[in-house]
Amino acid sequence: MLEMTTLPYAYDALEPYIDEATMRVHHDKHHQAYFDKYKQAWESLPELKDVTVEQVLWRLNDLNGKIDDSVWLALKNHGGGFFNHNLFWEIMSPDGVRTPTGELKNKIEEMGGLPKLKEDFKNLALGQFGSGWAWLVVDEQKQLQMYALANQDSPLSLHHQPILGVDVWEHAYYLKYQNRRADYLDAWWQVVDFSAVEKRYLKALANK
């Protein structure tokens, strides 16, 4: 059964880095709206009744032209919004691991280390014009890539497994940071839980 995702922590748990008011409107209004509209489109296609949102986004290009265009766009936009936010809540924690460990640490060291990754990731997020996300993904060759995507586009539709993502839509930060996206990004790193990121990394490596 398709269900809306609950936050794994209290609305104020990420204070002072991400404020309670932002978390409430972000989860209860924006994320809920993506879920509701995705569910409506998903339920209109009986052939998808046993297909997860991750699988739908992975198959999105195959579905293009085979279903109604408006339904396809709803799966893309609202399915992307639903999944992206699921991941976003998952990889943050008030008491998580703040530096990579294990295999993920080794891979990040190969890329120049955590400070360089943070700088490059921040620059990607700052360079995303308008709404979108910055992503760290495992590609089809099991290598790490970083890039930004507009709106709610998902790396899954590129057949990449996202392991870290930051929301740079204004609704993610404007109540606290206004137009200071850079300040929001610096604060966001203080709540990233690398244990959750590494779990996603190891799962992506194991997937064929």
mmCIF file of N, CA and C in Angstrom, residues 11 19 60 64 68 192 198:
data_model
loop_
_atom_site.group_PDB
_atom_site.id
_atom_site.type_symbol
_atom_site.label_atom_id
_atom_site.label_comp_id
_atom_site.label_asym_id
_atom_site.label_seq_id
_atom_site.Cartn_x
_atom_site.Cartn_y
_atom_site.Cartn_z
ATOM 1 N N TYR A 11 9.775 17.719 14.469
ATOM 2 C CA TYR A 11 9.903 18.867 13.573
ATOM 3 C C TYR A 11 11.042 19.800 13.982
ATOM 4 N N ASP A 19 14.957 25.002 10.760
ATOM 5 C CA ASP A 19 14.005 25.409 11.794
ATOM 6 C C ASP A 19 12.707 24.617 11.734
ATOM 7 N N LEU A 60 10.733 5.356 -15.959
ATOM 8 C CA LEU A 60 9.992 6.506 -16.468
ATOM 9 C C LEU A 60 10.145 6.694 -17.971
ATOM 10 N N ASN A 64 7.197 6.616 -21.172
ATOM 11 C CA ASN A 64 6.895 7.793 -21.985
ATOM 12 C C ASN A 64 6.337 7.373 -23.341
ATOM 13 N N ASP A 68 -0.936 8.138 -20.865
ATOM 14 C CA ASP A 68 -1.372 9.513 -21.091
ATOM 15 C C ASP A 68 -0.276 10.496 -20.669
ATOM 16 N N VAL A 192 23.603 16.310 8.134
ATOM 17 C CA VAL A 192 23.737 15.140 7.255
ATOM 18 C C VAL A 192 24.231 13.952 8.080
ATOM 19 N N GLU A 198 25.991 6.079 3.788
ATOM 20 C CA GLU A 198 26.774 4.875 3.504
ATOM 21 C C GLU A 198 25.874 3.659 3.282
#
